[in-house]
């Protein structure tokens, strides 16, 4: 059994059911939830680093101002993405949030063209055209851009681009980001608590436990994802990443009963079609690349 497939499925499933967790914190403001998320994630990650005895990277990383600045920017993008996602979930916009993560792979393709100067193949252009048609349709139907979905896709896409070129690994990089977030979050949480303005000031044991759970809820799927990425191909990861938004979509429609009519379905179908084209093209290209060494070996 390929354990990478199991790790990837668990990571994307945990991300998919995350709305169930954040609904338990609907009485807490999204900004405060994100602050707790960064603090308790840092506590959890420090425990993991202590068990693994992986501290050697921290000192050199903190002595490089440019690297710290890059991770501060990635932490800002991540916290912004988290805040908007939590706000969307607790304001009845789970479908918009799931749409953002459906669009995200196509945003990554656009960033590759605009920032990394990558060249797109014909079917990748076709996928982008279908996705653009879906966004335009949803904009026309609603009278405004699907800003929640586009902002989530853009911030996570930019975050992924920064992490792709970062010097630290998944565990160390996330620890650095949550450390930088906590430098802001801890003083603010302390101040709000002393002023009686934070949820902790009036929280019962149950709410406090839910807030502390934000650490493993955040870190565990990221660690599973990092473990999976080392064991399965990028094409496989690309296909499996749709597990999360698909679960979110199902929760939004069938559990939270968010409005979803036929007109809106058209826009989603266009974007899903774009993802089918994009994924099939990527799968075919990976098969073609794999076939070349095999053919050369057979000829030799």
PDB file of C-alpha atoms in Angstrom:
ATOM      1  CA  UNK A   1       0.000   0.000   0.000  1.00  0.00           C
ATOM      2  CA  UNK A   2       1.243   3.495  -0.876  1.00  0.00           C
ATOM      3  CA  UNK A   3       1.035   5.322   2.449  1.00  0.00           C
ATOM      4  CA  UNK A   4       1.312   8.621   0.577  1.00  0.00           C
ATOM      5  CA  UNK A   5      -2.173   8.117  -0.847  1.00  0.00           C
ATOM      6  CA  UNK A   6      -3.543   7.557   2.653  1.00  0.00           C
ATOM      7  CA  UNK A   7      -1.764  10.651   4.017  1.00  0.00           C
ATOM      8  CA  UNK A   8      -3.041  12.787   1.133  1.00  0.00           C
ATOM      9  CA  UNK A   9      -6.618  11.509   1.492  1.00  0.00           C
ATOM     10  CA  UNK A  10      -6.564  12.224   5.233  1.00  0.00           C
ATOM     11  CA  UNK A  11      -5.113  15.723   4.737  1.00  0.00           C
ATOM     12  CA  UNK A  12      -7.644  16.769   2.115  1.00  0.00           C
ATOM     13  CA  UNK A  13     -10.537  15.177   4.031  1.00  0.00           C
ATOM     14  CA  UNK A  14      -9.587  17.079   7.199  1.00  0.00           C
ATOM     15  CA  UNK A  15      -9.482  20.316   5.214  1.00  0.00           C
ATOM     16  CA  UNK A  16     -12.853  19.442   3.698  1.00  0.00           C
ATOM     17  CA  UNK A  17     -14.612  18.927   7.045  1.00  0.00           C
ATOM     18  CA  UNK A  18     -12.986  22.024   8.627  1.00  0.00           C
ATOM     19  CA  UNK A  19     -16.291  23.996   8.411  1.00  0.00           C
ATOM     20  CA  UNK A  20     -17.757  21.610  10.998  1.00  0.00           C
ATOM     21  CA  UNK A  21     -15.026  22.713  13.406  1.00  0.00           C
ATOM     22  CA  UNK A  22     -15.268  26.443  12.738  1.00  0.00           C
ATOM     23  CA  UNK A  23     -19.060  26.373  13.145  1.00  0.00           C
ATOM     24  CA  UNK A  24     -18.394  25.462  16.798  1.00  0.00           C
ATOM     25  CA  UNK A  25     -16.622  28.829  17.156  1.00  0.00           C
ATOM     26  CA  UNK A  26     -19.306  30.984  15.540  1.00  0.00           C
ATOM     27  CA  UNK A  27     -19.548  33.118  18.716  1.00  0.00           C
ATOM     28  CA  UNK A  28     -15.885  34.172  18.344  1.00  0.00           C
ATOM     29  CA  UNK A  29     -14.768  36.796  15.828  1.00  0.00           C
ATOM     30  CA  UNK A  30     -12.801  35.467  12.818  1.00  0.00           C
ATOM     31  CA  UNK A  31      -9.782  37.632  13.720  1.00  0.00           C
ATOM     32  CA  UNK A  32      -9.641  36.216  17.242  1.00  0.00           C
ATOM     33  CA  UNK A  33     -10.078  32.667  15.931  1.00  0.00           C
ATOM     34  CA  UNK A  34      -7.091  33.168  13.616  1.00  0.00           C
ATOM     35  CA  UNK A  35      -5.020  34.531  16.515  1.00  0.00           C
ATOM     36  CA  UNK A  36      -5.818  31.457  18.585  1.00  0.00           C
ATOM     37  CA  UNK A  37      -5.155  29.316  15.534  1.00  0.00           C
ATOM     38  CA  UNK A  38      -1.650  30.745  15.170  1.00  0.00           C
ATOM     39  CA  UNK A  39      -0.826  30.536  18.897  1.00  0.00           C
ATOM     40  CA  UNK A  40      -2.059  26.973  19.457  1.00  0.00           C
ATOM     41  CA  UNK A  41      -0.557  25.827  16.143  1.00  0.00           C
ATOM     42  CA  UNK A  42       2.791  27.168  17.334  1.00  0.00           C
ATOM     43  CA  UNK A  43       2.441  25.275  20.631  1.00  0.00           C
ATOM     44  CA  UNK A  44       1.625  22.074  18.746  1.00  0.00           C
ATOM     45  CA  UNK A  45       4.476  22.529  16.251  1.00  0.00           C
ATOM     46  CA  UNK A  46       7.004  23.302  18.987  1.00  0.00           C
ATOM     47  CA  UNK A  47       6.017  20.030  20.639  1.00  0.00           C
ATOM     48  CA  UNK A  48       6.537  18.174  17.330  1.00  0.00           C
ATOM     49  CA  UNK A  49       9.920  19.851  16.815  1.00  0.00           C
ATOM     50  CA  UNK A  50      10.944  18.982  20.393  1.00  0.00           C
ATOM     51  CA  UNK A  51      10.048  15.328  19.885  1.00  0.00           C
ATOM     52  CA  UNK A  52      11.915  15.238  16.570  1.00  0.00           C
ATOM     53  CA  UNK A  53      14.834  17.274  17.985  1.00  0.00           C
ATOM     54  CA  UNK A  54      14.784  19.527  14.934  1.00  0.00           C
ATOM     55  CA  UNK A  55      15.996  22.899  16.242  1.00  0.00           C
ATOM     56  CA  UNK A  56      19.200  23.442  14.268  1.00  0.00           C
ATOM     57  CA  UNK A  57      17.454  25.464  11.544  1.00  0.00           C
ATOM     58  CA  UNK A  58      15.916  28.106  13.850  1.00  0.00           C
ATOM     59  CA  UNK A  59      18.967  30.155  14.795  1.00  0.00           C
ATOM     60  CA  UNK A  60      20.380  30.494  11.246  1.00  0.00           C
ATOM     61  CA  UNK A  61      16.910  31.302   9.871  1.00  0.00           C
ATOM     62  CA  UNK A  62      16.313  34.105  12.399  1.00  0.00           C
ATOM     63  CA  UNK A  63      19.707  35.625  11.549  1.00  0.00           C
ATOM     64  CA  UNK A  64      18.699  36.136   7.900  1.00  0.00           C
ATOM     65  CA  UNK A  65      16.550  39.316   7.646  1.00  0.00           C
ATOM     66  CA  UNK A  66      15.539  38.653   4.048  1.00  0.00           C
ATOM     67  CA  UNK A  67      14.306  35.166   4.886  1.00  0.00           C
ATOM     68  CA  UNK A  68      12.431  36.426   7.946  1.00  0.00           C
ATOM     69  CA  UNK A  69      10.817  39.148   5.794  1.00  0.00           C
ATOM     70  CA  UNK A  70       9.699  36.578   3.203  1.00  0.00           C
ATOM     71  CA  UNK A  71       8.174  34.376   5.893  1.00  0.00           C
ATOM     72  CA  UNK A  72       6.509  37.430   7.459  1.00  0.00           C
ATOM     73  CA  UNK A  73       4.867  38.113   4.089  1.00  0.00           C
ATOM     74  CA  UNK A  74       3.802  34.485   3.674  1.00  0.00           C
ATOM     75  CA  UNK A  75       2.436  34.554   7.251  1.00  0.00           C
ATOM     76  CA  UNK A  76       0.441  37.683   6.352  1.00  0.00           C
ATOM     77  CA  UNK A  77      -1.027  35.965   3.289  1.00  0.00           C
ATOM     78  CA  UNK A  78      -1.834  32.832   5.292  1.00  0.00           C
ATOM     79  CA  UNK A  79      -3.493  34.735   8.144  1.00  0.00           C
ATOM     80  CA  UNK A  80      -5.532  36.775   5.647  1.00  0.00           C
ATOM     81  CA  UNK A  81      -6.633  33.576   3.917  1.00  0.00           C
ATOM     82  CA  UNK A  82      -7.544  31.969   7.251  1.00  0.00           C
ATOM     83  CA  UNK A  83      -9.506  35.030   8.409  1.00  0.00           C
ATOM     84  CA  UNK A  84     -11.582  35.241   5.230  1.00  0.00           C
ATOM     85  CA  UNK A  85     -12.200  31.480   5.233  1.00  0.00           C
ATOM     86  CA  UNK A  86     -13.414  31.486   8.845  1.00  0.00           C
ATOM     87  CA  UNK A  87     -15.599  34.546   8.173  1.00  0.00           C
ATOM     88  CA  UNK A  88     -17.115  32.846   5.111  1.00  0.00           C
ATOM     89  CA  UNK A  89     -17.875  29.616   6.987  1.00  0.00           C
ATOM     90  CA  UNK A  90     -19.542  31.404   9.897  1.00  0.00           C
ATOM     91  CA  UNK A  91     -21.532  33.741   7.653  1.00  0.00           C
ATOM     92  CA  UNK A  92     -23.196  31.100   5.511  1.00  0.00           C
ATOM     93  CA  UNK A  93     -20.728  31.289   2.599  1.00  0.00           C
ATOM     94  CA  UNK A  94     -19.259  27.774   2.650  1.00  0.00           C
ATOM     95  CA  UNK A  95     -20.086  27.347  -1.054  1.00  0.00           C
ATOM     96  CA  UNK A  96     -18.120  30.490  -1.904  1.00  0.00           C
ATOM     97  CA  UNK A  97     -15.179  29.187   0.129  1.00  0.00           C
ATOM     98  CA  UNK A  98     -15.267  25.796  -1.618  1.00  0.00           C
ATOM     99  CA  UNK A  99     -15.377  27.574  -4.987  1.00  0.00           C
ATOM    100  CA  UNK A 100     -12.180  29.416  -4.039  1.00  0.00           C
ATOM    101  CA  UNK A 101     -10.319  26.165  -3.517  1.00  0.00           C
ATOM    102  CA  UNK A 102     -11.720  24.729  -6.755  1.00  0.00           C
ATOM    103  CA  UNK A 103     -10.328  27.789  -8.567  1.00  0.00           C
ATOM    104  CA  UNK A 104      -6.987  27.726  -6.723  1.00  0.00           C
ATOM    105  CA  UNK A 105      -5.168  25.228  -9.039  1.00  0.00           C
ATOM    106  CA  UNK A 106      -6.027  27.401 -12.035  1.00  0.00           C
ATOM    107  CA  UNK A 107      -4.801  30.501 -10.195  1.00  0.00           C
ATOM    108  CA  UNK A 108      -1.535  28.616  -9.635  1.00  0.00           C
ATOM    109  CA  UNK A 109      -1.290  28.099 -13.398  1.00  0.00           C
ATOM    110  CA  UNK A 110      -1.825  31.838 -14.009  1.00  0.00           C
ATOM    111  CA  UNK A 111       0.810  32.727 -11.414  1.00  0.00           C
ATOM    112  CA  UNK A 112       3.207  30.368 -13.146  1.00  0.00           C
ATOM    113  CA  UNK A 113       2.698  32.295 -16.388  1.00  0.00           C
ATOM    114  CA  UNK A 114       2.796  35.795 -14.873  1.00  0.00           C
ATOM    115  CA  UNK A 115       5.531  35.339 -12.265  1.00  0.00           C
ATOM    116  CA  UNK A 116       7.613  32.330 -13.297  1.00  0.00           C
ATOM    117  CA  UNK A 117       7.168  32.948 -17.052  1.00  0.00           C
ATOM    118  CA  UNK A 118       6.038  29.402 -17.673  1.00  0.00           C
ATOM    119  CA  UNK A 119       4.514  28.525 -21.049  1.00  0.00           C
ATOM    120  CA  UNK A 120       1.081  26.948 -21.143  1.00  0.00           C
ATOM    121  CA  UNK A 121       0.062  24.092 -23.390  1.00  0.00           C
ATOM    122  CA  UNK A 122      -3.084  24.259 -25.524  1.00  0.00           C
ATOM    123  CA  UNK A 123      -5.359  22.357 -23.160  1.00  0.00           C
ATOM    124  CA  UNK A 124      -4.167  24.378 -20.180  1.00  0.00           C
ATOM    125  CA  UNK A 125      -5.290  27.524 -22.019  1.00  0.00           C
ATOM    126  CA  UNK A 126      -8.630  25.804 -22.671  1.00  0.00           C
ATOM    127  CA  UNK A 127      -9.006  25.059 -18.932  1.00  0.00           C
ATOM    128  CA  UNK A 128      -8.295  28.688 -18.044  1.00  0.00           C
ATOM    129  CA  UNK A 129     -10.829  29.863 -20.631  1.00  0.00           C
ATOM    130  CA  UNK A 130     -13.521  27.591 -19.175  1.00  0.00           C
ATOM    131  CA  UNK A 131     -12.769  28.797 -15.645  1.00  0.00           C
ATOM    132  CA  UNK A 132     -12.899  32.443 -16.772  1.00  0.00           C
ATOM    133  CA  UNK A 133     -16.270  31.758 -18.406  1.00  0.00           C
ATOM    134  CA  UNK A 134     -17.523  30.275 -15.125  1.00  0.00           C
ATOM    135  CA  UNK A 135     -16.361  33.294 -13.117  1.00  0.00           C
ATOM    136  CA  UNK A 136     -17.934  35.690 -15.640  1.00  0.00           C
ATOM    137  CA  UNK A 137     -21.209  33.751 -15.502  1.00  0.00           C
ATOM    138  CA  UNK A 138     -21.300  33.850 -11.699  1.00  0.00           C
ATOM    139  CA  UNK A 139     -20.467  37.575 -11.801  1.00  0.00           C
ATOM    140  CA  UNK A 140     -23.282  38.273 -14.256  1.00  0.00           C
ATOM    141  CA  UNK A 141     -25.799  36.252 -12.227  1.00  0.00           C
ATOM    142  CA  UNK A 142     -24.865  37.802  -8.860  1.00  0.00           C
ATOM    143  CA  UNK A 143     -24.171  41.314 -10.141  1.00  0.00           C
ATOM    144  CA  UNK A 144     -20.686  41.314  -8.617  1.00  0.00           C
ATOM    145  CA  UNK A 145     -17.475  39.309  -8.734  1.00  0.00           C
ATOM    146  CA  UNK A 146     -17.328  36.161  -6.534  1.00  0.00           C
ATOM    147  CA  UNK A 147     -14.841  38.080  -4.384  1.00  0.00           C
ATOM    148  CA  UNK A 148     -14.670  35.561  -1.541  1.00  0.00           C
ATOM    149  CA  UNK A 149     -13.697  32.706  -3.860  1.00  0.00           C
ATOM    150  CA  UNK A 150     -11.267  34.833  -5.885  1.00  0.00           C
ATOM    151  CA  UNK A 151      -9.585  36.299  -2.790  1.00  0.00           C
ATOM    152  CA  UNK A 152      -9.185  32.883  -1.172  1.00  0.00           C
ATOM    153  CA  UNK A 153      -7.750  31.450  -4.392  1.00  0.00           C
ATOM    154  CA  UNK A 154      -5.401  34.406  -4.921  1.00  0.00           C
ATOM    155  CA  UNK A 155      -4.047  34.563  -1.355  1.00  0.00           C
ATOM    156  CA  UNK A 156      -3.487  30.811  -1.168  1.00  0.00           C
ATOM    157  CA  UNK A 157      -1.948  30.792  -4.640  1.00  0.00           C
ATOM    158  CA  UNK A 158       0.503  33.560  -3.718  1.00  0.00           C
ATOM    159  CA  UNK A 159       1.231  31.796  -0.433  1.00  0.00           C
ATOM    160  CA  UNK A 160       2.014  28.573  -2.304  1.00  0.00           C
ATOM    161  CA  UNK A 161       4.274  30.457  -4.709  1.00  0.00           C
ATOM    162  CA  UNK A 162       6.276  31.919  -1.821  1.00  0.00           C
ATOM    163  CA  UNK A 163       6.541  28.560  -0.056  1.00  0.00           C
ATOM    164  CA  UNK A 164       7.654  26.896  -3.298  1.00  0.00           C
ATOM    165  CA  UNK A 165      10.806  29.022  -3.271  1.00  0.00           C
ATOM    166  CA  UNK A 166      11.279  29.118   0.526  1.00  0.00           C
ATOM    167  CA  UNK A 167      14.470  27.803   2.093  1.00  0.00           C
ATOM    168  CA  UNK A 168      12.706  25.901   4.909  1.00  0.00           C
ATOM    169  CA  UNK A 169      10.752  22.661   4.759  1.00  0.00           C
ATOM    170  CA  UNK A 170       7.037  22.268   5.451  1.00  0.00           C
ATOM    171  CA  UNK A 171       7.295  21.733   9.229  1.00  0.00           C
ATOM    172  CA  UNK A 172       9.998  24.337   9.814  1.00  0.00           C
ATOM    173  CA  UNK A 173       8.374  26.868   7.502  1.00  0.00           C
ATOM    174  CA  UNK A 174       4.982  26.587   9.188  1.00  0.00           C
ATOM    175  CA  UNK A 175       6.668  26.868  12.600  1.00  0.00           C
ATOM    176  CA  UNK A 176       8.398  30.068  11.452  1.00  0.00           C
ATOM    177  CA  UNK A 177       5.133  31.512  10.136  1.00  0.00           C
ATOM    178  CA  UNK A 178       3.155  30.723  13.277  1.00  0.00           C
ATOM    179  CA  UNK A 179       6.015  32.103  15.395  1.00  0.00           C
ATOM    180  CA  UNK A 180       5.831  35.416  13.521  1.00  0.00           C
ATOM    181  CA  UNK A 181       2.022  35.431  13.771  1.00  0.00           C
ATOM    182  CA  UNK A 182       2.201  34.714  17.509  1.00  0.00           C
ATOM    183  CA  UNK A 183       4.454  37.734  18.053  1.00  0.00           C
ATOM    184  CA  UNK A 184       1.423  39.833  17.090  1.00  0.00           C
ATOM    185  CA  UNK A 185      -1.369  37.539  18.304  1.00  0.00           C
ATOM    186  CA  UNK A 186      -0.150  36.888  21.858  1.00  0.00           C
ATOM    187  CA  UNK A 187       0.100  40.570  22.963  1.00  0.00           C
ATOM    188  CA  UNK A 188      -3.263  41.379  21.359  1.00  0.00           C
ATOM    189  CA  UNK A 189      -4.995  38.378  22.949  1.00  0.00           C
ATOM    190  CA  UNK A 190      -3.497  39.294  26.330  1.00  0.00           C
ATOM    191  CA  UNK A 191      -4.638  42.912  25.982  1.00  0.00           C
ATOM    192  CA  UNK A 192      -8.161  41.967  24.883  1.00  0.00           C
ATOM    193  CA  UNK A 193      -8.418  39.449  27.723  1.00  0.00           C
ATOM    194  CA  UNK A 194      -7.376  42.057  30.320  1.00  0.00           C
ATOM    195  CA  UNK A 195      -9.923  44.470  28.842  1.00  0.00           C
ATOM    196  CA  UNK A 196     -12.638  41.796  28.877  1.00  0.00           C
ATOM    197  CA  UNK A 197     -13.053  42.040  25.106  1.00  0.00           C
ATOM    198  CA  UNK A 198     -11.854  38.554  24.109  1.00  0.00           C
ATOM    199  CA  UNK A 199     -13.899  35.371  23.952  1.00  0.00           C
ATOM    200  CA  UNK A 200     -11.551  33.836  26.529  1.00  0.00           C
ATOM    201  CA  UNK A 201     -12.667  36.445  29.082  1.00  0.00           C
ATOM    202  CA  UNK A 202     -16.147  34.927  29.138  1.00  0.00           C
ATOM    203  CA  UNK A 203     -15.474  31.448  27.758  1.00  0.00           C
ATOM    204  CA  UNK A 204     -16.531  28.273  29.468  1.00  0.00           C
ATOM    205  CA  UNK A 205     -14.348  25.175  29.457  1.00  0.00           C
ATOM    206  CA  UNK A 206     -15.953  23.851  26.291  1.00  0.00           C
ATOM    207  CA  UNK A 207     -15.244  26.955  24.193  1.00  0.00           C
ATOM    208  CA  UNK A 208     -11.682  27.144  25.486  1.00  0.00           C
ATOM    209  CA  UNK A 209     -11.137  23.509  24.518  1.00  0.00           C
ATOM    210  CA  UNK A 210     -12.454  24.189  21.008  1.00  0.00           C
ATOM    211  CA  UNK A 211     -10.042  27.139  20.685  1.00  0.00           C
ATOM    212  CA  UNK A 212      -7.063  25.076  21.860  1.00  0.00           C
ATOM    213  CA  UNK A 213      -8.005  22.382  19.340  1.00  0.00           C
ATOM    214  CA  UNK A 214      -7.167  24.907  16.604  1.00  0.00           C
ATOM    215  CA  UNK A 215      -3.510  23.853  16.930  1.00  0.00           C
ATOM    216  CA  UNK A 216      -3.830  20.243  15.767  1.00  0.00           C
ATOM    217  CA  UNK A 217      -6.743  21.126  13.445  1.00  0.00           C
ATOM    218  CA  UNK A 218      -4.371  23.465  11.606  1.00  0.00           C
ATOM    219  CA  UNK A 219      -1.070  21.600  11.819  1.00  0.00           C
ATOM    220  CA  UNK A 220      -2.026  17.927  11.395  1.00  0.00           C
ATOM    221  CA  UNK A 221      -3.381  18.159   7.814  1.00  0.00           C
ATOM    222  CA  UNK A 222      -0.401  20.305   6.798  1.00  0.00           C
ATOM    223  CA  UNK A 223       2.017  17.700   8.171  1.00  0.00           C
ATOM    224  CA  UNK A 224       0.069  14.897   6.475  1.00  0.00           C
ATOM    225  CA  UNK A 225       0.180  16.859   3.227  1.00  0.00           C
ATOM    226  CA  UNK A 226       3.955  17.311   3.538  1.00  0.00           C
ATOM    227  CA  UNK A 227       4.383  13.581   4.185  1.00  0.00           C
ATOM    228  CA  UNK A 228       2.194  12.710   1.190  1.00  0.00           C
ATOM    229  CA  UNK A 229       4.045  15.075  -1.149  1.00  0.00           C
ATOM    230  CA  UNK A 230       7.226  13.057  -0.633  1.00  0.00           C
ATOM    231  CA  UNK A 231       5.531   9.767  -1.516  1.00  0.00           C
ATOM    232  CA  UNK A 232       3.167  10.393  -4.446  1.00  0.00           C
ATOM    233  CA  UNK A 233       3.481  12.163  -7.779  1.00  0.00           C
ATOM    234  CA  UNK A 234       2.460  15.771  -8.298  1.00  0.00           C
ATOM    235  CA  UNK A 235      -0.191  14.631 -10.775  1.00  0.00           C
ATOM    236  CA  UNK A 236      -1.769  12.397  -8.138  1.00  0.00           C
ATOM    237  CA  UNK A 237      -1.676  15.181  -5.540  1.00  0.00           C
ATOM    238  CA  UNK A 238      -3.245  17.493  -8.095  1.00  0.00           C
ATOM    239  CA  UNK A 239      -6.197  15.159  -8.547  1.00  0.00           C
ATOM    240  CA  UNK A 240      -6.632  14.434  -4.844  1.00  0.00           C
ATOM    241  CA  UNK A 241      -6.689  18.111  -3.843  1.00  0.00           C
ATOM    242  CA  UNK A 242     -10.293  18.344  -5.047  1.00  0.00           C
ATOM    243  CA  UNK A 243     -11.393  16.119  -2.144  1.00  0.00           C
ATOM    244  CA  UNK A 244     -11.406  19.105   0.236  1.00  0.00           C
ATOM    245  CA  UNK A 245     -13.566  21.580  -1.721  1.00  0.00           C
ATOM    246  CA  UNK A 246     -15.875  18.748  -2.834  1.00  0.00           C
ATOM    247  CA  UNK A 247     -16.591  17.886   0.812  1.00  0.00           C
ATOM    248  CA  UNK A 248     -17.023  21.601   1.569  1.00  0.00           C
ATOM    249  CA  UNK A 249     -19.450  21.936  -1.339  1.00  0.00           C
ATOM    250  CA  UNK A 250     -21.478  18.985  -0.055  1.00  0.00           C
ATOM    251  CA  UNK A 251     -21.604  20.451   3.460  1.00  0.00           C
ATOM    252  CA  UNK A 252     -22.725  23.817   2.115  1.00  0.00           C
ATOM    253  CA  UNK A 253     -25.556  22.384   0.020  1.00  0.00           C
ATOM    254  CA  UNK A 254     -26.844  19.441   2.049  1.00  0.00           C
ATOM    255  CA  UNK A 255     -25.935  20.196   5.672  1.00  0.00           C
ATOM    256  CA  UNK A 256     -25.944  23.996   5.906  1.00  0.00           C
ATOM    257  CA  UNK A 257     -28.630  24.418   3.185  1.00  0.00           C
ATOM    258  CA  UNK A 258     -27.006  27.413   1.523  1.00  0.00           C
ATOM    259  CA  UNK A 259     -28.874  28.720  -1.554  1.00  0.00           C
ATOM    260  CA  UNK A 260     -27.789  26.971  -4.733  1.00  0.00           C
ATOM    261  CA  UNK A 261     -30.048  27.280  -7.765  1.00  0.00           C
ATOM    262  CA  UNK A 262     -29.703  26.159 -11.359  1.00  0.00           C
ATOM    263  CA  UNK A 263     -28.213  29.454 -12.511  1.00  0.00           C
ATOM    264  CA  UNK A 264     -25.394  29.212  -9.998  1.00  0.00           C
ATOM    265  CA  UNK A 265     -24.884  25.561 -10.900  1.00  0.00           C
ATOM    266  CA  UNK A 266     -24.005  26.591 -14.466  1.00  0.00           C
ATOM    267  CA  UNK A 267     -21.026  28.611 -13.200  1.00  0.00           C
ATOM    268  CA  UNK A 268     -19.838  25.761 -10.989  1.00  0.00           C
ATOM    269  CA  UNK A 269     -20.170  23.262 -13.886  1.00  0.00           C
ATOM    270  CA  UNK A 270     -17.991  25.476 -16.105  1.00  0.00           C
ATOM    271  CA  UNK A 271     -15.299  25.630 -13.408  1.00  0.00           C
ATOM    272  CA  UNK A 272     -15.557  21.890 -12.712  1.00  0.00           C
ATOM    273  CA  UNK A 273     -15.182  21.283 -16.460  1.00  0.00           C
ATOM    274  CA  UNK A 274     -12.045  23.434 -16.426  1.00  0.00           C
ATOM    275  CA  UNK A 275     -10.656  21.303 -13.611  1.00  0.00           C
ATOM    276  CA  UNK A 276     -11.429  18.092 -15.530  1.00  0.00           C
ATOM    277  CA  UNK A 277      -9.586  19.411 -18.601  1.00  0.00           C
ATOM    278  CA  UNK A 278      -6.667  20.686 -16.498  1.00  0.00           C
ATOM    279  CA  UNK A 279      -6.340  17.444 -14.496  1.00  0.00           C
ATOM    280  CA  UNK A 280      -6.704  15.161 -17.509  1.00  0.00           C
ATOM    281  CA  UNK A 281      -4.077  17.151 -19.417  1.00  0.00           C
ATOM    282  CA  UNK A 282      -1.675  16.994 -16.469  1.00  0.00           C
ATOM    283  CA  UNK A 283      -2.256  13.260 -16.064  1.00  0.00           C
ATOM    284  CA  UNK A 284      -1.661  12.647 -19.775  1.00  0.00           C
ATOM    285  CA  UNK A 285       1.536  14.690 -19.763  1.00  0.00           C
ATOM    286  CA  UNK A 286       2.850  12.783 -16.726  1.00  0.00           C
ATOM    287  CA  UNK A 287       2.114   9.472 -18.498  1.00  0.00           C
ATOM    288  CA  UNK A 288       3.935  10.684 -21.611  1.00  0.00           C
ATOM    289  CA  UNK A 289       7.000  11.734 -19.617  1.00  0.00           C
ATOM    290  CA  UNK A 290       7.030   8.401 -17.778  1.00  0.00           C
ATOM    291  CA  UNK A 291       6.787   6.506 -21.059  1.00  0.00           C
ATOM    292  CA  UNK A 292       9.940   8.066 -22.541  1.00  0.00           C
ATOM    293  CA  UNK A 293      12.481   6.439 -20.150  1.00  0.00           C
ATOM    294  CA  UNK A 294      10.625   3.136 -20.415  1.00  0.00           C
ATOM    295  CA  UNK A 295      10.826   3.257 -24.228  1.00  0.00           C
ATOM    296  CA  UNK A 296      14.506   4.180 -24.119  1.00  0.00           C
ATOM    297  CA  UNK A 297      15.227   1.317 -21.709  1.00  0.00           C
ATOM    298  CA  UNK A 298      13.394  -1.153 -23.944  1.00  0.00           C
ATOM    299  CA  UNK A 299      15.301   0.089 -27.008  1.00  0.00           C
ATOM    300  CA  UNK A 300      18.613  -0.195 -25.141  1.00  0.00           C
TER     301      UNK A 300
END
